[in-house]
Coordinates of C-alpha atoms in Angstrom, one line a residue:
M201 CA 97.5 130.7 107.0
Q202 CA 100.8 131.3 105.1
T203 CA 104.6 131.5 105.8
V204 CA 106.0 129.8 108.9
A205 CA 103.2 130.8 111.3
A206 CA 101.5 127.4 110.9
Y207 CA 104.6 125.8 112.4
I208 CA 105.5 128.4 115.0
I209 CA 102.1 128.2 116.7
P210 CA 102.3 124.5 117.7
A211 CA 105.9 124.9 118.7
I212 CA 105.0 127.8 121.1
L213 CA 102.0 125.9 122.5
T214 CA 104.2 122.8 123.1
L215 CA 106.9 124.9 124.9
L216 CA 104.1 126.3 127.1
G217 CA 103.0 122.8 127.8
I218 CA 106.5 121.8 128.8
A219 CA 106.9 124.7 131.2
Q220 CA 103.4 124.4 132.7
Y221 CA 102.9 120.6 132.9
D222 CA 106.0 118.4 132.2
F223 CA 108.1 119.8 135.1
S224 CA 105.3 120.5 137.6
H225 CA 102.2 118.8 139.0
H226 CA 99.8 121.2 137.4
K227 CA 96.9 119.5 135.8
K228 CA 94.3 122.2 135.1
G229 CA 94.1 122.8 131.4
K230 CA 96.6 120.0 130.5
N231 CA 94.2 117.8 128.5
F232 CA 92.6 120.9 126.8
L233 CA 96.0 122.0 125.6
W234 CA 96.8 118.4 124.4
L235 CA 93.5 118.2 122.5
T236 CA 94.1 121.7 121.0
L237 CA 97.5 120.6 119.7
Y238 CA 96.0 117.4 118.3
L239 CA 93.2 119.1 116.4
Y240 CA 95.4 122.0 115.2
L241 CA 97.9 119.6 113.7
I242 CA 95.2 117.7 111.9
V243 CA 94.0 120.9 110.4
V244 CA 97.4 122.1 109.4
M245 CA 98.6 118.8 107.9
G246 CA 95.2 117.8 106.5
F247 CA 94.5 121.0 104.6
R248 CA 98.0 121.8 103.4
F249 CA 98.5 122.6 99.7
E250 CA 101.6 121.3 97.9
V251 CA 103.6 121.1 101.2
G252 CA 106.1 118.3 100.9
G253 CA 108.1 116.9 97.9
D254 CA 106.4 113.5 98.0
T255 CA 103.0 115.2 98.5
L256 CA 103.5 116.6 95.0
T257 CA 104.1 113.1 93.7
Y258 CA 101.1 111.8 95.5
M259 CA 99.0 114.6 94.0
S260 CA 100.0 113.5 90.5
W261 CA 99.1 109.9 91.3
F262 CA 95.7 110.8 92.8
E263 CA 94.7 112.5 89.5
W264 CA 94.8 109.1 87.8
A265 CA 93.9 106.9 90.9
R266 CA 91.0 104.5 90.4
D267 CA 87.8 104.6 92.3
L268 CA 86.5 101.6 94.3
Q269 CA 84.6 100.2 91.3
H270 CA 87.9 99.9 89.3
W271 CA 90.3 99.5 92.2
T272 CA 92.9 96.6 92.0
P273 CA 95.5 95.7 94.7
T274 CA 98.2 95.8 92.0
D275 CA 98.5 99.6 91.7
I276 CA 101.8 101.5 91.7
Y277 CA 101.5 101.8 95.5
E278 CA 100.6 99.3 98.1
P279 CA 96.9 98.3 98.5
G280 CA 96.4 99.5 102.0
F281 CA 97.1 103.1 100.8
T282 CA 95.5 102.9 97.4
I283 CA 92.2 101.6 98.7
I284 CA 91.9 104.7 100.9
G285 CA 92.5 106.8 97.8
A286 CA 89.9 104.7 96.0
I287 CA 87.3 105.4 98.7
V288 CA 88.0 109.2 98.5
K289 CA 87.7 109.0 94.7
S290 CA 84.4 107.2 94.9
C291 CA 83.1 110.0 97.1
N292 CA 84.2 112.5 94.5
G293 CA 86.7 113.8 97.0
E294 CA 89.8 115.9 96.4
F295 CA 93.4 115.0 97.3
Y296 CA 93.2 117.1 100.5
H297 CA 90.5 114.7 101.7
L298 CA 93.1 111.9 101.5
Q299 CA 95.6 114.2 103.3
L300 CA 93.0 114.8 106.0
I301 CA 92.3 111.1 106.5
H302 CA 96.1 110.5 106.7
A303 CA 96.5 113.4 109.2
V304 CA 93.8 112.0 111.5
I305 CA 95.4 108.5 111.4
L306 CA 98.9 109.7 112.0
N307 CA 98.2 112.3 114.7
T308 CA 95.9 109.9 116.5
C309 CA 98.7 107.3 116.6
I310 CA 101.3 109.8 117.7
F311 CA 99.3 111.4 120.5
I312 CA 98.1 108.0 121.8
F313 CA 101.6 106.6 121.7
I314 CA 103.1 109.5 123.6
S315 CA 100.3 109.5 126.1
Q316 CA 100.7 105.8 126.9
N317 CA 104.5 105.8 127.2
T318 CA 105.7 109.0 129.1
R319 CA 104.5 111.5 131.6
Y320 CA 106.5 114.2 129.7
R321 CA 103.9 114.5 127.0
F322 CA 104.8 117.9 125.6
S323 CA 108.6 117.3 125.7
A324 CA 108.0 114.1 123.7
L325 CA 105.9 115.9 121.2
L326 CA 108.5 118.6 120.8
M327 CA 111.1 115.9 120.1
A328 CA 108.8 114.4 117.5
F329 CA 108.6 117.8 115.8
L330 CA 112.4 117.9 115.8
T331 CA 113.0 114.4 114.5
Y332 CA 110.2 113.0 112.3
Y333 CA 106.8 114.8 112.5
I334 CA 106.8 116.9 109.3
Y335 CA 108.7 114.2 107.4
F336 CA 106.1 111.6 108.3
S337 CA 103.2 113.9 107.7
T338 CA 104.2 115.2 104.2
E339 CA 106.8 112.9 102.7
V340 CA 106.5 109.2 103.7
M341 CA 102.7 109.1 104.0
R342 CA 102.3 105.4 103.2
E343 CA 105.3 104.3 105.2
S344 CA 104.3 106.4 108.3
I345 CA 101.2 104.3 108.7
A346 CA 103.3 101.1 108.5
V347 CA 105.7 102.6 111.1
F348 CA 103.0 103.1 113.6
I349 CA 101.4 99.7 113.0
F350 CA 104.8 98.3 113.9
T351 CA 105.2 100.7 116.9
F352 CA 102.0 99.6 118.5
N353 CA 102.9 96.0 117.7
Y354 CA 106.4 96.2 119.2
K355 CA 105.1 94.9 122.5
S356 CA 104.3 91.6 120.8
F357 CA 108.0 91.5 119.6
L358 CA 109.3 92.1 123.2
E359 CA 107.0 89.5 124.6
R360 CA 107.9 87.0 121.8
R361 CA 104.3 86.6 120.7
W362 CA 105.5 85.8 117.2
K363 CA 102.1 85.0 115.6
T364 CA 100.7 88.4 116.6
Y365 CA 104.0 90.1 115.6
Y366 CA 104.2 88.6 112.1
I367 CA 100.5 89.3 111.5
G368 CA 101.3 92.9 112.3
V369 CA 104.3 92.9 109.9
V370 CA 102.1 91.6 107.1
V371 CA 99.6 94.4 107.8
C372 CA 102.5 96.8 107.6
M373 CA 103.5 95.5 104.2
F374 CA 100.0 96.4 102.9
F375 CA 101.0 100.0 103.4
H376 CA 104.7 99.9 102.5
L377 CA 106.9 97.1 101.3
S378 CA 110.0 98.4 103.1
S379 CA 108.5 96.9 106.3
S380 CA 109.4 93.4 105.0
F381 CA 112.7 93.8 106.7
L382 CA 110.9 93.5 110.0
L383 CA 110.4 89.8 109.2
L384 CA 114.1 89.4 110.1
L385 CA 114.2 91.6 113.2
P386 CA 113.7 88.7 115.6
L387 CA 117.2 87.6 114.7
L388 CA 118.5 90.6 116.7
R389 CA 116.2 90.1 119.7
N390 CA 119.0 89.0 122.0
L391 CA 121.2 92.1 121.4
K392 CA 122.6 93.8 124.5
F393 CA 124.6 97.0 125.0
N394 CA 127.9 95.4 126.1
N395 CA 131.5 94.8 124.9
R396 CA 130.3 92.2 122.3
F397 CA 128.0 94.8 120.7
L398 CA 131.0 96.4 119.0
M399 CA 131.8 93.0 117.4
V400 CA 128.2 92.7 116.2
I401 CA 128.5 96.1 114.5
V402 CA 131.7 95.0 112.7
V403 CA 130.0 91.7 111.6
A404 CA 127.0 93.7 110.4
C405 CA 129.1 96.1 108.4
C406 CA 130.8 93.1 106.7
I407 CA 127.4 91.7 105.7
F408 CA 126.2 95.1 104.4
Y409 CA 129.3 95.4 102.3
V410 CA 128.4 92.3 100.3
M411 CA 124.7 93.2 100.0
N412 CA 124.9 95.1 96.8
P413 CA 125.7 92.0 94.7
I414 CA 122.9 90.2 96.5
I415 CA 120.4 92.9 95.6
S416 CA 121.4 92.6 92.0
L417 CA 120.6 88.9 92.1
L418 CA 117.0 89.7 93.2
D419 CA 116.3 90.6 89.5
S420 CA 115.7 87.0 88.8
F421 CA 113.7 86.1 91.9
V422 CA 111.9 89.1 93.3
P423 CA 111.7 91.8 90.6
I424 CA 109.4 94.2 92.6
I425 CA 112.0 94.4 95.4
A426 CA 114.9 94.7 93.0
D427 CA 113.2 97.5 91.0
K428 CA 112.4 99.4 94.2
A429 CA 116.0 99.1 95.4
K430 CA 117.3 100.3 92.1
S431 CA 114.9 103.3 92.1
Y432 CA 116.2 104.3 95.5
G433 CA 119.7 104.1 94.3
R434 CA 119.0 106.7 91.5
H435 CA 118.3 109.5 93.9
T436 CA 120.6 112.4 93.3
Y437 CA 120.6 114.1 96.7
V438 CA 122.7 111.3 98.2
G439 CA 126.2 112.5 98.9
Y440 CA 129.0 112.2 101.4
F441 CA 127.5 114.9 103.7
W442 CA 124.0 113.5 103.5
V443 CA 125.3 110.0 104.4
G444 CA 127.6 111.4 107.1
M445 CA 124.7 113.2 108.7
R446 CA 122.5 110.2 108.6
V447 CA 125.1 108.0 110.2
I448 CA 125.5 110.6 113.0
Q449 CA 121.7 110.7 113.5
F450 CA 121.1 107.0 113.4
S451 CA 124.2 105.5 114.8
V452 CA 126.5 108.0 116.6
I453 CA 123.8 109.8 118.6
P454 CA 122.0 106.7 119.7
Y455 CA 125.3 105.1 120.8
F456 CA 126.1 108.4 122.7
V457 CA 122.7 108.2 124.5
L458 CA 123.3 104.6 125.5
Y459 CA 126.8 105.5 126.8
L460 CA 125.5 108.5 128.8
N461 CA 122.7 106.4 130.3
K462 CA 125.1 103.6 131.3
K463 CA 127.8 106.0 132.8
H464 CA 125.7 108.9 134.1
F465 CA 121.9 108.6 134.1
K466 CA 121.9 105.0 135.2
T467 CA 118.1 104.7 134.8
E468 CA 115.7 102.6 132.9
L469 CA 115.8 103.6 129.3
K470 CA 112.6 103.2 127.4
F471 CA 112.9 101.1 124.3
E472 CA 116.6 100.5 124.9
S473 CA 116.7 97.7 122.3
V474 CA 115.5 100.1 119.6
Y475 CA 118.8 102.0 120.0
L476 CA 120.8 98.9 119.2
Y477 CA 118.7 98.2 116.1
M478 CA 119.0 101.8 115.0
I479 CA 122.8 101.8 115.4
I480 CA 123.2 98.6 113.3
I481 CA 120.8 99.7 110.6
G482 CA 122.3 103.2 110.7
M483 CA 125.7 101.7 109.8
G484 CA 124.1 100.3 106.7
M485 CA 123.7 103.9 105.5
I486 CA 127.5 103.8 104.7
F487 CA 127.0 101.1 102.2
I488 CA 123.4 101.3 100.9
P489 CA 122.1 104.7 102.1
I490 CA 118.6 105.1 100.8
I491 CA 117.5 101.5 101.5
F492 CA 118.7 101.6 105.1
Q493 CA 117.3 105.0 105.7
R494 CA 113.9 103.6 105.1
F495 CA 114.5 100.9 107.7
T496 CA 115.5 103.5 110.3
N497 CA 112.1 105.2 109.9
Y498 CA 110.4 102.3 111.8
F499 CA 112.3 103.1 115.0
Y500 CA 112.1 106.9 114.9
P501 CA 108.9 107.3 117.1
M502 CA 110.3 105.0 119.9
L503 CA 113.8 106.5 119.7
S504 CA 112.4 110.1 119.8
L505 CA 110.1 109.5 122.8
S506 CA 112.9 107.6 124.7
M507 CA 115.4 110.5 124.3
A508 CA 112.8 113.0 125.4
D509 CA 111.9 110.9 128.4
L510 CA 115.6 110.5 129.4
I511 CA 116.4 114.2 129.0
C512 CA 113.4 115.2 131.1
K513 CA 114.3 112.6 133.9
G514 CA 117.7 114.2 134.0
F515 CA 116.4 117.8 134.3
S516 CA 113.9 116.6 137.0
S517 CA 116.6 115.0 139.0
L518 CA 118.2 116.7 142.1
N519 CA 121.6 115.4 140.8
I520 CA 123.6 118.2 139.3
N521 CA 125.6 115.8 137.1
K522 CA 122.4 114.4 135.6
K523 CA 121.1 117.9 134.9
C524 CA 124.4 118.8 133.1
M525 CA 124.2 115.6 131.1
S526 CA 120.6 116.4 130.1
A527 CA 121.8 119.8 128.9
V528 CA 124.6 118.2 126.9
L529 CA 122.2 115.7 125.4
S530 CA 119.7 118.3 124.5
L531 CA 122.3 120.3 122.6
V532 CA 123.6 117.2 120.8
V533 CA 120.0 116.2 119.7
C534 CA 119.1 119.8 118.6
V535 CA 122.3 120.1 116.5
G536 CA 122.2 116.6 115.2
Y537 CA 118.6 116.5 114.2
G538 CA 117.6 120.1 113.9
T539 CA 120.2 121.5 111.5
Y540 CA 120.2 118.6 109.0
F541 CA 117.4 120.0 106.8
I542 CA 118.7 123.5 106.9
Y543 CA 122.1 122.5 105.5
L544 CA 120.5 120.6 102.6
D545 CA 117.8 123.2 101.9
F546 CA 115.2 120.5 102.5
Y547 CA 113.2 123.1 104.5
E548 CA 112.0 124.4 101.1
M549 CA 109.7 121.4 100.9
W550 CA 107.7 122.7 103.8
V551 CA 108.4 126.5 104.1
P552 CA 106.5 128.7 103.3
Y553 CA 103.3 126.9 104.4
S554 CA 100.3 127.1 102.1
W555 CA 96.8 125.6 102.5
V556 CA 93.9 124.7 100.3
F557 CA 91.7 127.7 101.3
N558 CA 94.3 130.1 99.9
P559 CA 96.5 128.0 97.6
I560 CA 99.9 129.4 96.6
Q561 CA 102.3 127.5 94.5
Y562 CA 106.0 127.7 95.2
S563 CA 108.1 126.6 92.2
E564 CA 111.2 125.7 94.3
R565 CA 109.3 122.7 95.7
Y566 CA 109.0 121.0 92.4
K567 CA 112.6 120.0 92.3
F568 CA 111.8 117.6 95.2
A569 CA 108.9 115.9 93.4
N570 CA 109.8 112.4 92.3
G571 CA 113.3 113.0 93.6
G572 CA 112.7 112.2 97.2
E573 CA 111.3 109.2 99.0
K574 CA 107.8 108.2 98.2

């Protein structure tokens, strides 16, 4: 299974699902198609070979990873992830076995999350493909697990069950330290999309402006966080265009969605508060791009599903204005999220596809190893 066919097949199946089930009351074959996509994606992502810049880095780590007998929680990566690697090592497994475990965990989370939160399953899955799916599957493998722990724990945040929420955050930190910022998220719990929200953005930008000196002070107090922040700052692909595209994706488009919903759709927006957090954190990209990009990852699944749900509600409406606004929003989302990786040649990390049963190395991928996010 080579070239781009591995990616085209699920895209076609998802489009068929949208046409057959999302905008009709047909039910026959719906669960079968959903299960087929689930299993197919596990196979494609689980058995990939050197697909993803960070995957190459993880493969190098796995060669020297400890087995359970010699495992310690103080490895280069967080213990939640390394213990999975240690289990695989103890079973004399290969790296693709670790990939397969990750693919099962991630796809199970995605498919359950979508099924529980929208009737437009296939549209939400297509939006996931467009926004975060391949990135979560092949690049931020550790962080993607932390993201979905938070996603399923978000209800505790909304219901202010703080004990459960903070236990969930601690579990997230066992998979990726970036989730530590979630400890402060309750400070933003009362945000609303109103005139005062613009003032909040201005204040947040002022705070972000002075954060660089604060991060430098962490050397003396929390060396592990300071070292990680400095390592992110050394990435060479960060430039004005990269930052500009990220601000558009994480701040401009979410603000545009909130505006359209308030003025035109006038419907209940799923995970509305997530848009507000994404906008504020997205503005931090202007000042400390790599660090704040990591934070935005935690809201991607909810934002993606919410946008898909809103667009589908518009197309399902009898109101011509809402249909037109859904068409506009679809175009904005496709251009804003879909063209980003083409412009920066990031697609080379994933295309052509190669798998372990017929492994082919592509030298152009190695420029992304150790240079992207781990």
